[in-house]
């Protein structure tokens, strides 16, 4: 609450300013203004919307402008969210205003109109100022914008009076952005959900134990992070749902994050079935006005459960009692442009700030998370068996080197490149028996790139330093990084011969071959090309769930948590793709992808079978994938991380310089590198703690016509690391042409 002597407000506005700005509070507003409310403030010649972060009794500034208007009756950001904003800004070295921009739906950041409506009925208890407001409304035909009310009712106390009227049901307040007249109820709409089988089963002993452990923490109160490590199909979701029911009973609310909601409509169905009419949803596929409506709906406390993707970690949930992060290992929780935050890590931070338990769930936990259990920071809960004693699928490897040798021996054999004989046989059998199969390849398109067979020329993107991928259906080549498109021709632009041909393959080619191999099967493909239209992805998944597709080919999209009982066969066309990425997490990622896609098989009465094709069957990741032994995998992977001093044994900050002129970017990168090294020399704490790698050209040297160089800082502790990283910003001040991006705890260093 504002004290009498606090005459100034600190306001964050959506801008790249690092610190909040100070404004004077007009005396009339004094009684109404609270931390976390939006205000309209002057900035230069403009009027902008900001959020009040704090109050000051004095300021050393000699010119302070006044707040123009108060835009809310109640705070829209509570204390813990404001603390989270500060934390994010400090940890990810991002300006407060940028954090705010990421967090608030766009329409909340522009000047909105609050409209106050009077409600039918007599309200004799409304006196004084309250009565005056009701009279004003009456005069205006029952409604008025907040702005004009404020103009007509002077003397302060307006907002407090409005709050009392809201509480007694005498008025209603609605937010209206420009051109937005739809009601919240309309915008929230109704999803079409498949009826779910009622969960009539009793919990397994392991599920019950997990629930009890979390329940103990809930009733004691306070923060604790649980890592729910449960094999695929062990019933983790059921544990989340029952915990969320407990939270609801205690009149608190839950927030559950999913990697990509559109990929798991089934999970949303399950939540909606358990909490009918009490679920809020936040994800990137919402239109701006839907997003805005959901946000108000959640803020007003109208839902008990919020389901959302990455950015929902900032949802304004009142009385938050639980945060769940499903598939916590999923890389999509890390945002890798704009504000580069990790939603799983923020879940833990938010849980701590709020003082509530956090559940991170996965069948293949991130190495960092499992290590946190070993260090005693998280509490490990295990579900070691699938529900109803279902077996985990059997996993076999096919050595593609061997397959190729055989093929060379047999002259005139039918030319099949992508499917090995065991996989073909298994697919045919599975189809005949009426079961569903999944075929996984983490690369889309038809041919990986086009190359001239006579001169060796490779068709590249003019904007990016990568080859363009050939897509058969569109008869075009595409850059998978910037989206550039060109019609595909056979003519080599270099030597002029009709000699360009496709090298390598992607899901489109896999699908085409499959049609030839299994005639009569209903085959569909799910990747970014087939799901770009709004709703198309959900349609595909629904068909898959209903058994209307026999074989589904797809990228990592198909590996995520679907629970479809008809799936008994999973094939991975080329496991080596992710294994060979230039990234220290490549092996972990491969283990996760293959274990997750394998986990889609055998969820019904019938056992599942998984066939993985690879040129590297001796790789150390495979034995543990075959035996579903995460812990053994962890044990070997953690040693590799320790030897090379990678996270979780160190922290990384990735600095990237980008600009339109190659030479300038390189020169600036060298300058920043030298200066950072010099500072490291000077400061003992940097010298002991921090390693500087680079500068070097980024693996993708040119992207969207911008040249890229990088410097990697590796440190034992985050504090000195962040300090040195933020000094890079001082070293390269406001350069227009070459920009510096800092990514703390990076996932994508290409
Ligand atoms: P996970 O998230 O661990 O992969 P799910 O929670 O999706 O597993 O559970 C897999 C399936 O088993 C779901 O269809 C779910 O309804 C069902 N299930 C969950 N718990 C039980 C149980 N105790 N007994 C029988 N079936 C269960
Ligand atoms: Zn490109």
mmCIF file with all atom_site columns, N, CA and C in Angstrom, residues 414 418-419 424 427-428 431 439 446 472-473 507-526 530 540 543 548-553:
data_model
loop_
_atom_site.group_PDB
_atom_site.id
_atom_site.type_symbol
_atom_site.label_atom_id
_atom_site.label_alt_id
_atom_site.label_comp_id
_atom_site.label_asym_id
_atom_site.label_entity_id
_atom_site.label_seq_id
_atom_site.pdbx_PDB_ins_code
_atom_site.Cartn_x
_atom_site.Cartn_y
_atom_site.Cartn_z
_atom_site.occupancy
_atom_site.B_iso_or_equiv
_atom_site.pdbx_formal_charge
_atom_site.auth_seq_id
_atom_site.auth_comp_id
_atom_site.auth_asym_id
_atom_site.auth_atom_id
_atom_site.pdbx_PDB_model_num
ATOM 1   N N  . UNK A 1 414 ? 15.414 -54.610 -56.210 1.00 0.00 ? 414 UNK A N  1
ATOM 2   C CA . UNK A 1 414 ? 14.573 -53.426 -56.216 1.00 0.00 ? 414 UNK A CA 1
ATOM 3   C C  . UNK A 1 414 ? 15.294 -52.319 -55.427 1.00 0.00 ? 414 UNK A C  1
ATOM 4   N N  . UNK A 1 418 ? 15.866 -46.433 -48.181 1.00 0.00 ? 418 UNK A N  1
ATOM 5   C CA . UNK A 1 418 ? 15.585 -45.908 -46.854 1.00 0.00 ? 418 UNK A CA 1
ATOM 6   C C  . UNK A 1 418 ? 15.131 -46.949 -45.843 1.00 0.00 ? 418 UNK A C  1
ATOM 7   N N  . UNK A 1 419 ? 14.517 -48.013 -46.324 1.00 0.00 ? 419 UNK A N  1
ATOM 8   C CA . UNK A 1 419 ? 13.984 -49.004 -45.387 1.00 0.00 ? 419 UNK A CA 1
ATOM 9   C C  . UNK A 1 419 ? 14.785 -50.295 -45.483 1.00 0.00 ? 419 UNK A C  1
ATOM 10  N N  . UNK A 1 424 ? 10.877 -53.247 -43.261 1.00 0.00 ? 424 UNK A N  1
ATOM 11  C CA . UNK A 1 424 ? 9.799  -53.446 -44.245 1.00 0.00 ? 424 UNK A CA 1
ATOM 12  C C  . UNK A 1 424 ? 8.901  -54.590 -43.808 1.00 0.00 ? 424 UNK A C  1
ATOM 13  N N  . UNK A 1 427 ? 6.752  -53.643 -40.881 1.00 0.00 ? 427 UNK A N  1
ATOM 14  C CA . UNK A 1 427 ? 5.685  -52.717 -41.271 1.00 0.00 ? 427 UNK A CA 1
ATOM 15  C C  . UNK A 1 427 ? 4.539  -53.456 -41.957 1.00 0.00 ? 427 UNK A C  1
ATOM 16  N N  . UNK A 1 428 ? 4.915  -54.371 -42.858 1.00 0.00 ? 428 UNK A N  1
ATOM 17  C CA . UNK A 1 428 ? 3.883  -55.130 -43.570 1.00 0.00 ? 428 UNK A CA 1
ATOM 18  C C  . UNK A 1 428 ? 3.053  -55.967 -42.611 1.00 0.00 ? 428 UNK A C  1
ATOM 19  N N  . UNK A 1 431 ? 0.741  -53.866 -40.476 1.00 0.00 ? 431 UNK A N  1
ATOM 20  C CA . UNK A 1 431 ? -0.401 -53.361 -41.244 1.00 0.00 ? 431 UNK A CA 1
ATOM 21  C C  . UNK A 1 431 ? -1.445 -54.457 -41.423 1.00 0.00 ? 431 UNK A C  1
ATOM 22  N N  . UNK A 1 439 ? 6.826  -43.837 -38.135 1.00 0.00 ? 439 UNK A N  1
ATOM 23  C CA . UNK A 1 439 ? 8.152  -43.801 -38.758 1.00 0.00 ? 439 UNK A CA 1
ATOM 24  C C  . UNK A 1 439 ? 8.756  -42.429 -38.500 1.00 0.00 ? 439 UNK A C  1
ATOM 25  N N  . UNK A 1 446 ? 12.273 -33.453 -49.303 1.00 0.00 ? 446 UNK A N  1
ATOM 26  C CA . UNK A 1 446 ? 12.421 -34.666 -50.097 1.00 0.00 ? 446 UNK A CA 1
ATOM 27  C C  . UNK A 1 446 ? 13.891 -35.053 -50.204 1.00 0.00 ? 446 UNK A C  1
ATOM 28  N N  . UNK A 1 472 ? 9.562  -31.981 -53.110 1.00 0.00 ? 472 UNK A N  1
ATOM 29  C CA . UNK A 1 472 ? 9.019  -32.496 -54.358 1.00 0.00 ? 472 UNK A CA 1
ATOM 30  C C  . UNK A 1 472 ? 7.655  -31.900 -54.694 1.00 0.00 ? 472 UNK A C  1
ATOM 31  N N  . UNK A 1 473 ? 6.779  -31.884 -53.712 1.00 0.00 ? 473 UNK A N  1
ATOM 32  C CA . UNK A 1 473 ? 5.406  -31.481 -53.995 1.00 0.00 ? 473 UNK A CA 1
ATOM 33  C C  . UNK A 1 473 ? 5.340  -30.046 -54.524 1.00 0.00 ? 473 UNK A C  1
ATOM 34  N N  . UNK A 1 507 ? 11.585 -36.467 -44.696 1.00 0.00 ? 507 UNK A N  1
ATOM 35  C CA . UNK A 1 507 ? 10.318 -37.175 -44.454 1.00 0.00 ? 507 UNK A CA 1
ATOM 36  C C  . UNK A 1 507 ? 9.444  -37.301 -45.708 1.00 0.00 ? 507 UNK A C  1
ATOM 37  N N  . UNK A 1 508 ? 9.539  -36.324 -46.614 1.00 0.00 ? 508 UNK A N  1
ATOM 38  C CA . UNK A 1 508 ? 8.681  -36.383 -47.799 1.00 0.00 ? 508 UNK A CA 1
ATOM 39  C C  . UNK A 1 508 ? 9.045  -37.598 -48.649 1.00 0.00 ? 508 UNK A C  1
ATOM 40  N N  . UNK A 1 509 ? 10.351 -37.852 -48.764 1.00 0.00 ? 509 UNK A N  1
ATOM 41  C CA . UNK A 1 509 ? 10.790 -39.002 -49.543 1.00 0.00 ? 509 UNK A CA 1
ATOM 42  C C  . UNK A 1 509 ? 10.432 -40.317 -48.835 1.00 0.00 ? 509 UNK A C  1
ATOM 43  N N  . UNK A 1 510 ? 10.582 -40.306 -47.516 1.00 0.00 ? 510 UNK A N  1
ATOM 44  C CA . UNK A 1 510 ? 10.236 -41.491 -46.733 1.00 0.00 ? 510 UNK A CA 1
ATOM 45  C C  . UNK A 1 510 ? 8.765  -41.838 -46.985 1.00 0.00 ? 510 UNK A C  1
ATOM 46  N N  . UNK A 1 511 ? 7.921  -40.824 -46.948 1.00 0.00 ? 511 UNK A N  1
ATOM 47  C CA . UNK A 1 511 ? 6.491  -41.051 -47.161 1.00 0.00 ? 511 UNK A CA 1
ATOM 48  C C  . UNK A 1 511 ? 6.243  -41.642 -48.545 1.00 0.00 ? 511 UNK A C  1
ATOM 49  N N  . UNK A 1 512 ? 6.916  -41.060 -49.558 1.00 0.00 ? 512 UNK A N  1
ATOM 50  C CA . UNK A 1 512 ? 6.688  -41.536 -50.915 1.00 0.00 ? 512 UNK A CA 1
ATOM 51  C C  . UNK A 1 512 ? 7.100  -42.998 -51.064 1.00 0.00 ? 512 UNK A C  1
ATOM 52  N N  . UNK A 1 513 ? 8.261  -43.334 -50.519 1.00 0.00 ? 513 UNK A N  1
ATOM 53  C CA . UNK A 1 513 ? 8.713  -44.722 -50.635 1.00 0.00 ? 513 UNK A CA 1
ATOM 54  C C  . UNK A 1 513 ? 7.774  -45.678 -49.929 1.00 0.00 ? 513 UNK A C  1
ATOM 55  N N  . UNK A 1 514 ? 7.292  -45.208 -48.784 1.00 0.00 ? 514 UNK A N  1
ATOM 56  C CA . UNK A 1 514 ? 6.414  -46.036 -47.981 1.00 0.00 ? 514 UNK A CA 1
ATOM 57  C C  . UNK A 1 514 ? 5.138  -46.388 -48.754 1.00 0.00 ? 514 UNK A C  1
ATOM 58  N N  . UNK A 1 515 ? 4.638  -45.424 -49.513 1.00 0.00 ? 515 UNK A N  1
ATOM 59  C CA . UNK A 1 515 ? 3.423  -45.677 -50.294 1.00 0.00 ? 515 UNK A CA 1
ATOM 60  C C  . UNK A 1 515 ? 3.640  -46.816 -51.276 1.00 0.00 ? 515 UNK A C  1
ATOM 61  N N  . UNK A 1 516 ? 4.863  -46.878 -51.831 1.00 0.00 ? 516 UNK A N  1
ATOM 62  C CA . UNK A 1 516 ? 5.175  -47.965 -52.745 1.00 0.00 ? 516 UNK A CA 1
ATOM 63  C C  . UNK A 1 516 ? 5.322  -49.295 -52.016 1.00 0.00 ? 516 UNK A C  1
ATOM 64  N N  . UNK A 1 517 ? 5.829  -49.227 -50.788 1.00 0.00 ? 517 UNK A N  1
ATOM 65  C CA . UNK A 1 517 ? 6.135  -50.463 -50.052 1.00 0.00 ? 517 UNK A CA 1
ATOM 66  C C  . UNK A 1 517 ? 4.893  -51.118 -49.453 1.00 0.00 ? 517 UNK A C  1
ATOM 67  N N  . UNK A 1 518 ? 3.978  -50.313 -48.937 1.00 0.00 ? 518 UNK A N  1
ATOM 68  C CA . UNK A 1 518 ? 2.805  -50.862 -48.257 1.00 0.00 ? 518 UNK A CA 1
ATOM 69  C C  . UNK A 1 518 ? 1.552  -50.349 -48.960 1.00 0.00 ? 518 UNK A C  1
ATOM 70  N N  . UNK A 1 519 ? 1.243  -50.896 -50.123 1.00 0.00 ? 519 UNK A N  1
ATOM 71  C CA . UNK A 1 519 ? 0.082  -50.389 -50.842 1.00 0.00 ? 519 UNK A CA 1
ATOM 72  C C  . UNK A 1 519 ? -1.188 -50.635 -50.028 1.00 0.00 ? 519 UNK A C  1
ATOM 73  N N  . UNK A 1 520 ? -2.098 -49.703 -50.106 1.00 0.00 ? 520 UNK A N  1
ATOM 74  C CA . UNK A 1 520 ? -3.363 -49.881 -49.392 1.00 0.00 ? 520 UNK A CA 1
ATOM 75  C C  . UNK A 1 520 ? -3.364 -49.303 -47.997 1.00 0.00 ? 520 UNK A C  1
ATOM 76  N N  . UNK A 1 521 ? -2.183 -49.038 -47.450 1.00 0.00 ? 521 UNK A N  1
ATOM 77  C CA . UNK A 1 521 ? -2.144 -48.485 -46.093 1.00 0.00 ? 521 UNK A CA 1
ATOM 78  C C  . UNK A 1 521 ? -2.517 -47.006 -46.130 1.00 0.00 ? 521 UNK A C  1
ATOM 79  N N  . UNK A 1 522 ? -3.195 -46.546 -45.079 1.00 0.00 ? 522 UNK A N  1
ATOM 80  C CA . UNK A 1 522 ? -3.480 -45.124 -44.973 1.00 0.00 ? 522 UNK A CA 1
ATOM 81  C C  . UNK A 1 522 ? -2.266 -44.465 -44.329 1.00 0.00 ? 522 UNK A C  1
ATOM 82  N N  . UNK A 1 523 ? -1.562 -43.670 -45.133 1.00 0.00 ? 523 UNK A N  1
ATOM 83  C CA . UNK A 1 523 ? -0.285 -43.107 -44.701 1.00 0.00 ? 523 UNK A CA 1
ATOM 84  C C  . UNK A 1 523 ? -0.412 -41.590 -44.601 1.00 0.00 ? 523 UNK A C  1
ATOM 85  N N  . UNK A 1 524 ? 0.114  -41.027 -43.549 1.00 0.00 ? 524 UNK A N  1
ATOM 86  C CA . UNK A 1 524 ? 0.097  -39.567 -43.419 1.00 0.00 ? 524 UNK A CA 1
ATOM 87  C C  . UNK A 1 524 ? 1.455  -39.107 -42.918 1.00 0.00 ? 524 UNK A C  1
ATOM 88  N N  . UNK A 1 525 ? 1.709  -37.833 -43.117 1.00 0.00 ? 525 UNK A N  1
ATOM 89  C CA . UNK A 1 525 ? 2.997  -37.278 -42.693 1.00 0.00 ? 525 UNK A CA 1
ATOM 90  C C  . UNK A 1 525 ? 2.746  -36.091 -41.787 1.00 0.00 ? 525 UNK A C  1
ATOM 91  N N  . UNK A 1 526 ? 3.515  -36.016 -40.725 1.00 0.00 ? 526 UNK A N  1
ATOM 92  C CA . UNK A 1 526 ? 3.382  -34.877 -39.817 1.00 0.00 ? 526 UNK A CA 1
ATOM 93  C C  . UNK A 1 526 ? 4.741  -34.213 -39.621 1.00 0.00 ? 526 UNK A C  1
ATOM 94  N N  . UNK A 1 530 ? 3.387  -30.105 -43.297 1.00 0.00 ? 530 UNK A N  1
ATOM 95  C CA . UNK A 1 530 ? 1.991  -30.549 -43.376 1.00 0.00 ? 530 UNK A CA 1
ATOM 96  C C  . UNK A 1 530 ? 1.124  -29.948 -42.265 1.00 0.00 ? 530 UNK A C  1
ATOM 97  N N  . UNK A 1 540 ? -4.732 -33.859 -37.778 1.00 0.00 ? 540 UNK A N  1
ATOM 98  C CA . UNK A 1 540 ? -3.904 -35.041 -38.007 1.00 0.00 ? 540 UNK A CA 1
ATOM 99  C C  . UNK A 1 540 ? -3.824 -35.901 -36.739 1.00 0.00 ? 540 UNK A C  1
ATOM 100 N N  . UNK A 1 543 ? -6.993 -37.786 -36.051 1.00 0.00 ? 543 UNK A N  1
ATOM 101 C CA . UNK A 1 543 ? -7.150 -38.952 -36.936 1.00 0.00 ? 543 UNK A CA 1
ATOM 102 C C  . UNK A 1 543 ? -6.272 -40.105 -36.444 1.00 0.00 ? 543 UNK A C  1
ATOM 103 N N  . UNK A 1 548 ? -7.469 -43.722 -37.645 1.00 0.00 ? 548 UNK A N  1
ATOM 104 C CA . UNK A 1 548 ? -7.801 -43.559 -39.057 1.00 0.00 ? 548 UNK A CA 1
ATOM 105 C C  . UNK A 1 548 ? -6.557 -43.472 -39.939 1.00 0.00 ? 548 UNK A C  1
ATOM 106 N N  . UNK A 1 549 ? -5.402 -43.561 -39.305 1.00 0.00 ? 549 UNK A N  1
ATOM 107 C CA . UNK A 1 549 ? -4.137 -43.558 -40.050 1.00 0.00 ? 549 UNK A CA 1
ATOM 108 C C  . UNK A 1 549 ? -3.397 -44.838 -39.665 1.00 0.00 ? 549 UNK A C  1
ATOM 109 N N  . UNK A 1 550 ? -2.867 -45.559 -40.668 1.00 0.00 ? 550 UNK A N  1
ATOM 110 C CA . UNK A 1 550 ? -2.135 -46.788 -40.359 1.00 0.00 ? 550 UNK A CA 1
ATOM 111 C C  . UNK A 1 550 ? -0.668 -46.506 -40.069 1.00 0.00 ? 550 UNK A C  1
ATOM 112 N N  . UNK A 1 551 ? -0.090 -45.652 -40.903 1.00 0.00 ? 551 UNK A N  1
ATOM 113 C CA . UNK A 1 551 ? 1.327  -45.353 -40.712 1.00 0.00 ? 551 UNK A CA 1
ATOM 114 C C  . UNK A 1 551 ? 1.521  -43.836 -40.727 1.00 0.00 ? 551 UNK A C  1
ATOM 115 N N  . UNK A 1 552 ? 2.132  -43.332 -39.683 1.00 0.00 ? 552 UNK A N  1
ATOM 116 C CA . UNK A 1 552 ? 2.383  -41.896 -39.592 1.00 0.00 ? 552 UNK A CA 1
ATOM 117 C C  . UNK A 1 552 ? 3.890  -41.659 -39.668 1.00 0.00 ? 552 UNK A C  1
ATOM 118 N N  . UNK A 1 553 ? 4.287  -40.861 -40.657 1.00 0.00 ? 553 UNK A N  1
ATOM 119 C CA . UNK A 1 553 ? 5.697  -40.515 -40.837 1.00 0.00 ? 553 UNK A CA 1
ATOM 120 C C  . UNK A 1 553 ? 5.881  -39.117 -40.265 1.00 0.00 ? 553 UNK A C  1
#
